[in-house]
Amino acid sequence: MTPSLSLAPRYRLDDESPWLLGIDPARHYWITVNGDADTSAIAIPGLIVSSMSEFKQTIRQFRALQPQQQMQITRTASSFTIHCISSNCYAVEVDGEAISVWHLFDQESLESLLMTAHPDWQCAERDVDLGRQMLMRSLAQSLVA
């Protein structure tokens, strides 16, 4: 029997601590881990689609997820997995530098993030800088190698 209520903390839109910093033009979700402003922000890859039908199909697939099921989201150069833990607890599995990291979200928060893949969505003006940070990170990695 799987528990219907998860007691694990997760990111929620109505959280007291602001965890979502923004969403850059490349649809990376910038968050502070556990809402801790003292830690550096991380960028979770987000959903990118090429058509409205692909967008609708992906959102339907997400909404149909049942506990213990997962779906793979493929981006151009990377991918991530969404795991349905319970009816209102989802994990986004992201490959870190050494290990995979799971970030827990409630359904409303994760669905809101996925909705930014809509072809008409535009990032906030202040979030363009987040995209520049991602570009600088990738340039720094290529220079180190």
CSV table of N, CA and C in Angstrom, one decimal:
chain,number,residue,atom,x,y,z
A,1,MET,N,0.8,-1.2,0.0
A,1,MET,CA,0.0,0.0,0.0
A,1,MET,C,0.9,1.2,0.0
A,2,THR,N,0.6,2.2,-0.9
A,2,THR,CA,1.4,3.4,-0.9
A,2,THR,C,0.7,4.5,-0.2
A,3,PRO,N,1.4,5.3,0.6
A,3,PRO,CA,0.7,6.4,1.3
A,3,PRO,C,0.1,7.4,0.4
A,4,SER,N,-1.1,7.9,0.7
A,4,SER,CA,-1.7,8.9,-0.2
A,4,SER,C,-1.2,10.3,0.2
A,5,LEU,N,-0.6,10.5,1.3
A,5,LEU,CA,-0.1,11.8,1.8
A,5,LEU,C,1.4,11.8,2.0
A,6,SER,N,2.1,12.6,1.3
A,6,SER,CA,3.5,12.7,1.5
A,6,SER,C,3.9,13.8,2.4
A,7,LEU,N,4.7,13.5,3.4
A,7,LEU,CA,5.1,14.5,4.4
A,7,LEU,C,6.3,15.3,4.0
A,8,ALA,N,6.9,14.9,2.9
A,8,ALA,CA,8.2,15.5,2.4
A,8,ALA,C,7.9,17.0,2.0
A,9,PRO,N,8.8,17.9,2.4
A,9,PRO,CA,8.6,19.3,2.0
A,9,PRO,C,8.8,19.4,0.5
A,10,ARG,N,8.0,20.3,-0.1
A,10,ARG,CA,8.1,20.4,-1.6
A,10,ARG,C,7.8,21.9,-1.9
A,11,TYR,N,8.2,22.3,-3.1
A,11,TYR,CA,7.9,23.6,-3.6
A,11,TYR,C,6.5,23.8,-3.9
A,12,ARG,N,5.9,24.9,-3.3
A,12,ARG,CA,4.5,25.2,-3.6
A,12,ARG,C,4.4,26.7,-4.0
A,13,LEU,N,3.4,27.0,-4.8
A,13,LEU,CA,3.2,28.4,-5.2
A,13,LEU,C,2.9,29.3,-4.0
A,14,ASP,N,2.2,28.8,-3.0
A,14,ASP,CA,1.8,29.6,-1.8
A,14,ASP,C,2.8,29.4,-0.7
A,15,ASP,N,4.1,29.1,-1.0
A,15,ASP,CA,5.1,28.9,0.0
A,15,ASP,C,5.4,30.3,0.7
A,16,GLU,N,5.8,30.2,2.0
A,16,GLU,CA,6.1,31.4,2.7
A,16,GLU,C,7.5,31.9,2.2
A,17,SER,N,8.4,31.0,1.9
A,17,SER,CA,9.7,31.5,1.4
A,17,SER,C,9.7,31.5,-0.1
A,18,PRO,N,10.2,32.6,-0.7
A,18,PRO,CA,10.2,32.7,-2.2
A,18,PRO,C,11.3,31.8,-2.8
A,19,TRP,N,10.9,30.7,-3.4
A,19,TRP,CA,11.9,29.8,-4.0
A,19,TRP,C,12.0,30.0,-5.5
A,20,LEU,N,11.0,30.5,-6.2
A,20,LEU,CA,11.1,30.7,-7.6
A,20,LEU,C,11.7,32.1,-7.9
A,21,LEU,N,12.9,32.1,-8.5
A,21,LEU,CA,13.5,33.3,-8.8
A,21,LEU,C,13.0,33.8,-10.2
A,22,GLY,N,12.8,32.9,-11.1
A,22,GLY,CA,12.3,33.3,-12.4
A,22,GLY,C,12.5,32.2,-13.4
A,23,ILE,N,12.0,32.5,-14.6
A,23,ILE,CA,12.1,31.5,-15.7
A,23,ILE,C,12.8,32.2,-16.9
A,24,ASP,N,13.9,31.7,-17.3
A,24,ASP,CA,14.7,32.5,-18.4
A,24,ASP,C,14.1,32.2,-19.7
A,25,PRO,N,14.5,32.9,-20.8
A,25,PRO,CA,14.0,32.7,-22.1
A,25,PRO,C,14.1,31.2,-22.7
A,26,ALA,N,15.1,30.5,-22.2
A,26,ALA,CA,15.3,29.1,-22.6
A,26,ALA,C,14.5,28.1,-21.7
A,27,ARG,N,13.6,28.7,-20.9
A,27,ARG,CA,12.7,27.9,-20.1
A,27,ARG,C,13.4,27.0,-19.0
A,28,HIS,N,14.5,27.6,-18.4
A,28,HIS,CA,15.1,27.0,-17.2
A,28,HIS,C,14.4,27.6,-16.0
A,29,TYR,N,14.0,26.8,-15.1
A,29,TYR,CA,13.3,27.3,-13.9
A,29,TYR,C,14.4,27.6,-12.8
A,30,TRP,N,14.6,28.8,-12.5
A,30,TRP,CA,15.6,29.2,-11.5
A,30,TRP,C,15.0,29.2,-10.1
A,31,ILE,N,15.6,28.4,-9.2
A,31,ILE,CA,15.1,28.3,-7.9
A,31,ILE,C,16.2,28.4,-6.8
A,32,THR,N,15.8,28.8,-5.6
A,32,THR,CA,16.7,28.7,-4.5
A,32,THR,C,16.4,27.4,-3.8
A,33,VAL,N,17.3,26.6,-3.5
A,33,VAL,CA,17.1,25.3,-3.0
A,33,VAL,C,16.5,25.5,-1.6
A,34,ASN,N,15.3,24.8,-1.4
A,34,ASN,CA,14.6,24.9,-0.1
A,34,ASN,C,14.2,26.3,0.3
A,35,GLY,N,14.2,27.3,-0.7
A,35,GLY,CA,13.9,28.7,-0.4
A,35,GLY,C,14.9,29.4,0.4
A,36,ASP,N,16.2,28.8,0.5
A,36,ASP,CA,17.3,29.4,1.3
A,36,ASP,C,18.0,30.4,0.4
A,37,ALA,N,17.8,31.7,0.7
A,37,ALA,CA,18.4,32.7,0.0
A,37,ALA,C,20.0,32.8,0.1
A,38,ASP,N,20.5,32.1,1.1
A,38,ASP,CA,21.9,32.1,1.3
A,38,ASP,C,22.7,31.1,0.4
A,39,THR,N,21.9,30.2,-0.3
A,39,THR,CA,22.5,29.3,-1.2
A,39,THR,C,22.4,29.9,-2.6
A,40,SER,N,23.3,29.4,-3.5
A,40,SER,CA,23.3,30.0,-4.8
A,40,SER,C,22.1,29.4,-5.6
A,41,ALA,N,21.6,30.1,-6.5
A,41,ALA,CA,20.4,29.7,-7.3
A,41,ALA,C,20.8,28.5,-8.3
A,42,ILE,N,19.9,27.6,-8.5
A,42,ILE,CA,20.2,26.6,-9.5
A,42,ILE,C,19.1,26.7,-10.6
A,43,ALA,N,19.4,26.2,-11.8
A,43,ALA,CA,18.5,26.2,-12.9
A,43,ALA,C,18.1,24.8,-13.2
A,44,ILE,N,16.8,24.6,-13.2
A,44,ILE,CA,16.3,23.3,-13.5
A,44,ILE,C,15.8,23.4,-15.0
A,45,PRO,N,16.2,22.4,-15.8
A,45,PRO,CA,15.8,22.5,-17.2
A,45,PRO,C,14.3,22.4,-17.3
A,46,GLY,N,13.7,23.1,-18.2
A,46,GLY,CA,12.2,23.1,-18.3
A,46,GLY,C,11.7,22.6,-19.6
A,47,LEU,N,10.4,22.5,-19.7
A,47,LEU,CA,9.8,22.0,-20.9
A,47,LEU,C,9.9,22.9,-22.1
A,48,ILE,N,10.3,22.4,-23.2
A,48,ILE,CA,10.3,23.2,-24.5
A,48,ILE,C,9.6,22.3,-25.5
A,49,VAL,N,8.7,22.9,-26.2
A,49,VAL,CA,7.9,22.2,-27.2
A,49,VAL,C,8.1,22.9,-28.6
A,50,SER,N,7.8,22.2,-29.7
A,50,SER,CA,8.0,22.8,-31.0
A,50,SER,C,6.6,23.1,-31.6
A,51,SER,N,5.5,22.6,-31.0
A,51,SER,CA,4.2,22.9,-31.6
A,51,SER,C,3.2,22.9,-30.5
A,52,MET,N,2.0,23.5,-30.8
A,52,MET,CA,0.9,23.5,-29.8
A,52,MET,C,0.4,22.1,-29.5
A,53,SER,N,0.4,21.3,-30.5
A,53,SER,CA,-0.1,19.9,-30.3
A,53,SER,C,0.9,19.2,-29.4
A,54,GLU,N,2.2,19.4,-29.5
A,54,GLU,CA,3.1,18.8,-28.6
A,54,GLU,C,2.9,19.3,-27.2
A,55,PHE,N,2.7,20.6,-27.0
A,55,PHE,CA,2.4,21.2,-25.7
A,55,PHE,C,1.2,20.5,-25.1
A,56,LYS,N,0.1,20.4,-25.8
A,56,LYS,CA,-1.1,19.8,-25.3
A,56,LYS,C,-0.9,18.4,-24.9
A,57,GLN,N,-0.2,17.7,-25.7
A,57,GLN,CA,0.0,16.2,-25.4
A,57,GLN,C,0.9,16.1,-24.2
A,58,THR,N,1.9,16.9,-24.0
A,58,THR,CA,2.7,16.8,-22.8
A,58,THR,C,2.0,17.2,-21.5
A,59,ILE,N,1.1,18.2,-21.6
A,59,ILE,CA,0.4,18.6,-20.4
A,59,ILE,C,-0.6,17.5,-20.1
A,60,ARG,N,-1.3,16.9,-21.1
A,60,ARG,CA,-2.2,15.8,-20.8
A,60,ARG,C,-1.5,14.6,-20.2
A,61,GLN,N,-0.3,14.3,-20.7
A,61,GLN,CA,0.5,13.2,-20.2
A,61,GLN,C,0.8,13.5,-18.7
A,62,PHE,N,1.2,14.7,-18.4
A,62,PHE,CA,1.5,15.1,-17.0
A,62,PHE,C,0.3,14.9,-16.1
A,63,ARG,N,-0.8,15.4,-16.5
A,63,ARG,CA,-2.0,15.3,-15.7
A,63,ARG,C,-2.5,13.9,-15.5
A,64,ALA,N,-2.2,13.0,-16.5
A,64,ALA,CA,-2.6,11.6,-16.4
A,64,ALA,C,-1.6,10.7,-15.5
A,65,LEU,N,-0.5,11.3,-15.1
A,65,LEU,CA,0.4,10.5,-14.3
A,65,LEU,C,-0.2,10.0,-13.0
A,66,GLN,N,0.0,8.8,-12.7
A,66,GLN,CA,-0.4,8.2,-11.5
A,66,GLN,C,0.8,7.9,-10.6
A,67,PRO,N,0.5,7.7,-9.3
A,67,PRO,CA,1.7,7.4,-8.4
A,67,PRO,C,2.5,6.2,-8.9
A,68,GLN,N,3.8,6.4,-8.8
A,68,GLN,CA,4.8,5.4,-9.2
A,68,GLN,C,5.1,5.5,-10.7
A,69,GLN,N,4.4,6.4,-11.5
A,69,GLN,CA,4.7,6.5,-12.9
A,69,GLN,C,5.6,7.7,-13.1
A,70,GLN,N,6.2,7.7,-14.3
A,70,GLN,CA,7.2,8.8,-14.6
A,70,GLN,C,7.0,9.1,-16.1
A,71,MET,N,7.5,10.3,-16.4
A,71,MET,CA,7.6,10.7,-17.8
A,71,MET,C,8.9,11.4,-18.1
A,72,GLN,N,9.4,11.1,-19.2
A,72,GLN,CA,10.7,11.7,-19.6
A,72,GLN,C,10.5,12.9,-20.5
A,73,ILE,N,11.1,14.0,-20.2
A,73,ILE,CA,11.1,15.2,-20.9
A,73,ILE,C,12.4,15.4,-21.6
A,74,THR,N,12.4,15.5,-22.9
A,74,THR,CA,13.7,15.6,-23.7
A,74,THR,C,13.8,17.1,-24.2
A,75,ARG,N,14.9,17.7,-23.9
A,75,ARG,CA,15.3,19.0,-24.5
A,75,ARG,C,16.3,18.7,-25.6
A,76,THR,N,16.8,19.8,-26.2
A,76,THR,CA,17.7,19.7,-27.3
A,76,THR,C,19.0,18.9,-26.8
A,77,ALA,N,19.6,19.4,-25.8
A,77,ALA,CA,20.9,18.8,-25.3
A,77,ALA,C,20.8,18.0,-24.0
A,78,SER,N,19.6,18.0,-23.4
A,78,SER,CA,19.5,17.3,-22.1
A,78,SER,C,18.1,16.7,-22.0
A,79,SER,N,17.9,16.1,-20.9
A,79,SER,CA,16.5,15.6,-20.6
A,79,SER,C,16.4,15.5,-19.0
A,80,PHE,N,15.1,15.4,-18.6
A,80,PHE,CA,14.9,15.3,-17.2
A,80,PHE,C,13.6,14.4,-17.1
A,81,THR,N,13.4,13.9,-15.9
A,81,THR,CA,12.3,13.0,-15.6
A,81,THR,C,11.4,13.5,-14.5
A,82,ILE,N,10.1,13.4,-14.8
A,82,ILE,CA,9.1,13.8,-13.8
A,82,ILE,C,8.6,12.5,-13.2
A,83,HIS,N,8.7,12.4,-11.9
A,83,HIS,CA,8.1,11.2,-11.2
A,83,HIS,C,6.9,11.6,-10.4
A,84,CYS,N,5.8,10.8,-10.5
A,84,CYS,CA,4.7,11.1,-9.7
A,84,CYS,C,4.8,10.2,-8.4
A,85,ILE,N,5.1,10.9,-7.3
A,85,ILE,CA,5.3,10.2,-6.0
A,85,ILE,C,3.9,9.9,-5.4
A,86,SER,N,3.0,10.8,-5.3
A,86,SER,CA,1.7,10.6,-4.8
A,86,SER,C,0.8,11.6,-5.6
A,87,SER,N,-0.5,11.7,-5.2
A,87,SER,CA,-1.5,12.5,-5.9
A,87,SER,C,-1.1,14.0,-6.0
A,88,ASN,N,-0.4,14.5,-5.1
A,88,ASN,CA,0.0,15.9,-5.1
A,88,ASN,C,1.5,16.1,-4.8
A,89,CYS,N,2.3,15.1,-5.2
A,89,CYS,CA,3.7,15.2,-5.0
A,89,CYS,C,4.4,14.7,-6.2
A,90,TYR,N,5.2,15.6,-6.8
A,90,TYR,CA,6.0,15.2,-8.0
A,90,TYR,C,7.4,15.5,-7.8
A,91,ALA,N,8.3,14.7,-8.4
A,91,ALA,CA,9.7,14.9,-8.3
A,91,ALA,C,10.2,15.2,-9.7
A,92,VAL,N,11.1,16.2,-9.8
A,92,VAL,CA,11.8,16.5,-11.1
A,92,VAL,C,13.2,16.0,-10.8
A,93,GLU,N,13.6,15.0,-11.6
A,93,GLU,CA,14.9,14.4,-11.4
A,93,GLU,C,15.8,15.1,-12.4
A,94,VAL,N,16.9,15.7,-11.9
A,94,VAL,CA,17.9,16.4,-12.7
A,94,VAL,C,19.2,15.8,-12.4
A,95,ASP,N,20.0,15.5,-13.5
A,95,ASP,CA,21.3,14.9,-13.3
A,95,ASP,C,22.2,16.1,-12.9
A,96,GLY,N,22.8,15.9,-11.7
A,96,GLY,CA,23.7,16.9,-11.2
A,96,GLY,C,25.1,16.5,-11.7
A,97,GLU,N,26.1,17.1,-11.1
A,97,GLU,CA,27.5,16.9,-11.6
A,97,GLU,C,27.9,15.5,-11.2
A,98,ALA,N,27.6,15.0,-10.0
A,98,ALA,CA,28.0,13.7,-9.6
A,98,ALA,C,26.8,12.7,-9.4
A,99,ILE,N,25.7,13.2,-9.0
A,99,ILE,CA,24.5,12.4,-8.7
A,99,ILE,C,23.3,13.0,-9.3
A,100,SER,N,22.2,12.2,-9.3
A,100,SER,CA,20.9,12.8,-9.7
A,100,SER,C,20.3,13.5,-8.5
A,101,VAL,N,19.6,14.6,-8.7
A,101,VAL,CA,19.0,15.3,-7.6
A,101,VAL,C,17.5,15.4,-7.9
A,102,TRP,N,16.7,15.1,-6.9
A,102,TRP,CA,15.2,15.2,-7.1
A,102,TRP,C,14.7,16.5,-6.4
A,103,HIS,N,13.9,17.3,-7.1
A,103,HIS,CA,13.3,18.5,-6.5
A,103,HIS,C,11.8,18.2,-6.4
A,104,LEU,N,11.2,18.3,-5.3
A,104,LEU,CA,9.8,17.9,-5.1
A,104,LEU,C,8.9,19.2,-5.3
A,105,PHE,N,7.8,19.0,-6.0
A,105,PHE,CA,6.8,20.0,-6.2
A,105,PHE,C,5.4,19.5,-6.0
A,106,ASP,N,4.5,20.4,-5.6
A,106,ASP,CA,3.1,20.0,-5.6
A,106,ASP,C,2.6,20.1,-7.1
A,107,GLN,N,1.4,19.6,-7.4
A,107,GLN,CA,1.0,19.5,-8.7
A,107,GLN,C,0.8,20.9,-9.3
A,108,GLU,N,0.2,21.8,-8.6
A,108,GLU,CA,-0.1,23.1,-9.1
A,108,GLU,C,1.2,23.9,-9.5
A,109,SER,N,2.2,23.8,-8.7
A,109,SER,CA,3.5,24.5,-9.0
A,109,SER,C,4.1,23.9,-10.2
A,110,LEU,N,4.2,22.6,-10.3
A,110,LEU,CA,4.9,22.0,-11.4
A,110,LEU,C,4.1,22.2,-12.7
A,111,GLU,N,2.8,22.1,-12.6
A,111,GLU,CA,2.0,22.4,-13.8
A,111,GLU,C,2.2,23.8,-14.3
A,112,SER,N,2.2,24.7,-13.4
A,112,SER,CA,2.4,26.1,-13.7
A,112,SER,C,3.8,26.3,-14.4
A,113,LEU,N,4.8,25.7,-13.9
A,113,LEU,CA,6.1,25.8,-14.6
A,113,LEU,C,6.0,25.2,-16.0
A,114,LEU,N,5.4,24.0,-16.1
A,114,LEU,CA,5.3,23.4,-17.5
A,114,LEU,C,4.5,24.3,-18.4
A,115,MET,N,3.5,25.0,-18.0
A,115,MET,CA,2.7,25.9,-18.8
A,115,MET,C,3.6,27.0,-19.5
A,116,THR,N,4.7,27.2,-19.0
A,116,THR,CA,5.6,28.3,-19.6
A,116,THR,C,6.1,27.8,-21.0
A,117,ALA,N,5.9,26.5,-21.3
A,117,ALA,CA,6.3,26.0,-22.6
A,117,ALA,C,5.3,26.4,-23.7
A,118,HIS,N,4.2,27.0,-23.4
A,118,HIS,CA,3.3,27.4,-24.4
A,118,HIS,C,4.0,28.3,-25.4
A,119,PRO,N,3.7,28.1,-26.7
A,119,PRO,CA,4.4,28.9,-27.7
A,119,PRO,C,4.2,30.4,-27.5
A,120,ASP,N,3.2,30.9,-26.9
A,120,ASP,CA,3.0,32.4,-26.8
A,120,ASP,C,3.6,32.9,-25.5
A,121,TRP,N,4.1,32.1,-24.6
A,121,TRP,CA,4.7,32.6,-23.3
A,121,TRP,C,5.9,33.4,-23.6
A,122,GLN,N,6.1,34.4,-22.8
A,122,GLN,CA,7.3,35.2,-22.9
A,122,GLN,C,7.8,35.5,-21.4
A,123,CYS,N,9.1,35.4,-21.3
A,123,CYS,CA,9.6,35.6,-19.9
A,123,CYS,C,9.5,37.0,-19.5
A,124,ALA,N,9.6,37.3,-18.2
A,124,ALA,CA,9.5,38.6,-17.7
A,124,ALA,C,10.9,39.3,-18.1
A,125,GLU,N,10.8,40.6,-18.2
A,125,GLU,CA,12.0,41.3,-18.6
A,125,GLU,C,13.2,41.1,-17.6
A,126,ARG,N,12.8,41.0,-16.4
A,126,ARG,CA,13.9,40.9,-15.3
A,126,ARG,C,14.5,39.5,-15.4
A,127,ASP,N,13.8,38.5,-16.0
A,127,ASP,CA,14.4,37.1,-16.1
A,127,ASP,C,15.3,36.9,-17.3
A,128,VAL,N,15.4,37.9,-18.2
A,128,VAL,CA,16.4,37.7,-19.3
A,128,VAL,C,17.8,37.6,-18.7
A,129,ASP,N,18.0,38.3,-17.6
A,129,ASP,CA,19.4,38.2,-17.0
A,129,ASP,C,19.7,36.8,-16.5
A,130,LEU,N,18.7,36.1,-16.1
A,130,LEU,CA,18.9,34.7,-15.7
A,130,LEU,C,19.4,33.9,-16.9
A,131,GLY,N,18.9,34.1,-18.1
A,131,GLY,CA,19.4,33.5,-19.3
A,131,GLY,C,20.9,33.8,-19.6
A,132,ARG,N,21.3,35.1,-19.3
A,132,ARG,CA,22.7,35.5,-19.4
A,132,ARG,C,23.5,34.7,-18.4
A,133,GLN,N,23.0,34.5,-17.2
A,133,GLN,CA,23.8,33.8,-16.2
A,133,GLN,C,24.1,32.3,-16.7
A,134,MET,N,23.0,31.7,-17.3
A,134,MET,CA,23.2,30.4,-17.8
A,134,MET,C,24.2,30.3,-18.9
A,135,LEU,N,24.2,31.3,-19.8
A,135,LEU,CA,25.2,31.4,-20.9
A,135,LEU,C,26.6,31.5,-20.3
A,136,MET,N,26.8,32.4,-19.3
A,136,MET,CA,28.1,32.6,-18.7
A,136,MET,C,28.6,31.3,-18.0
A,137,ARG,N,27.6,30.6,-17.4
A,137,ARG,CA,28.0,29.3,-16.7
A,137,ARG,C,28.5,28.3,-17.8
A,138,SER,N,27.8,28.2,-18.9
A,138,SER,CA,28.2,27.3,-19.9
A,138,SER,C,29.6,27.7,-20.6
A,139,LEU,N,29.8,29.0,-20.7
A,139,LEU,CA,31.1,29.4,-21.3
A,139,LEU,C,32.2,29.1,-20.3
A,140,ALA,N,31.9,29.3,-19.0
A,140,ALA,CA,33.0,29.0,-18.0
A,140,ALA,C,33.3,27.5,-18.0
A,141,GLN,N,32.3,26.6,-18.2
A,141,GLN,CA,32.6,25.2,-18.2
A,141,GLN,C,33.4,24.8,-19.4
A,142,SER,N,33.1,25.4,-20.5
A,142,SER,CA,33.9,25.1,-21.7
A,142,SER,C,35.3,25.6,-21.7
A,143,LEU,N,35.5,26.7,-21.0
A,143,LEU,CA,36.9,27.2,-20.8
A,143,LEU,C,37.7,26.4,-19.8
A,144,VAL,N,37.1,25.8,-18.8
A,144,VAL,CA,37.7,25.0,-17.8
A,144,VAL,C,38.2,23.6,-18.4
A,145,ALA,N,37.4,23.1,-19.3
A,145,ALA,CA,37.7,21.8,-19.9
A,145,ALA,C,38.8,21.9,-20.8
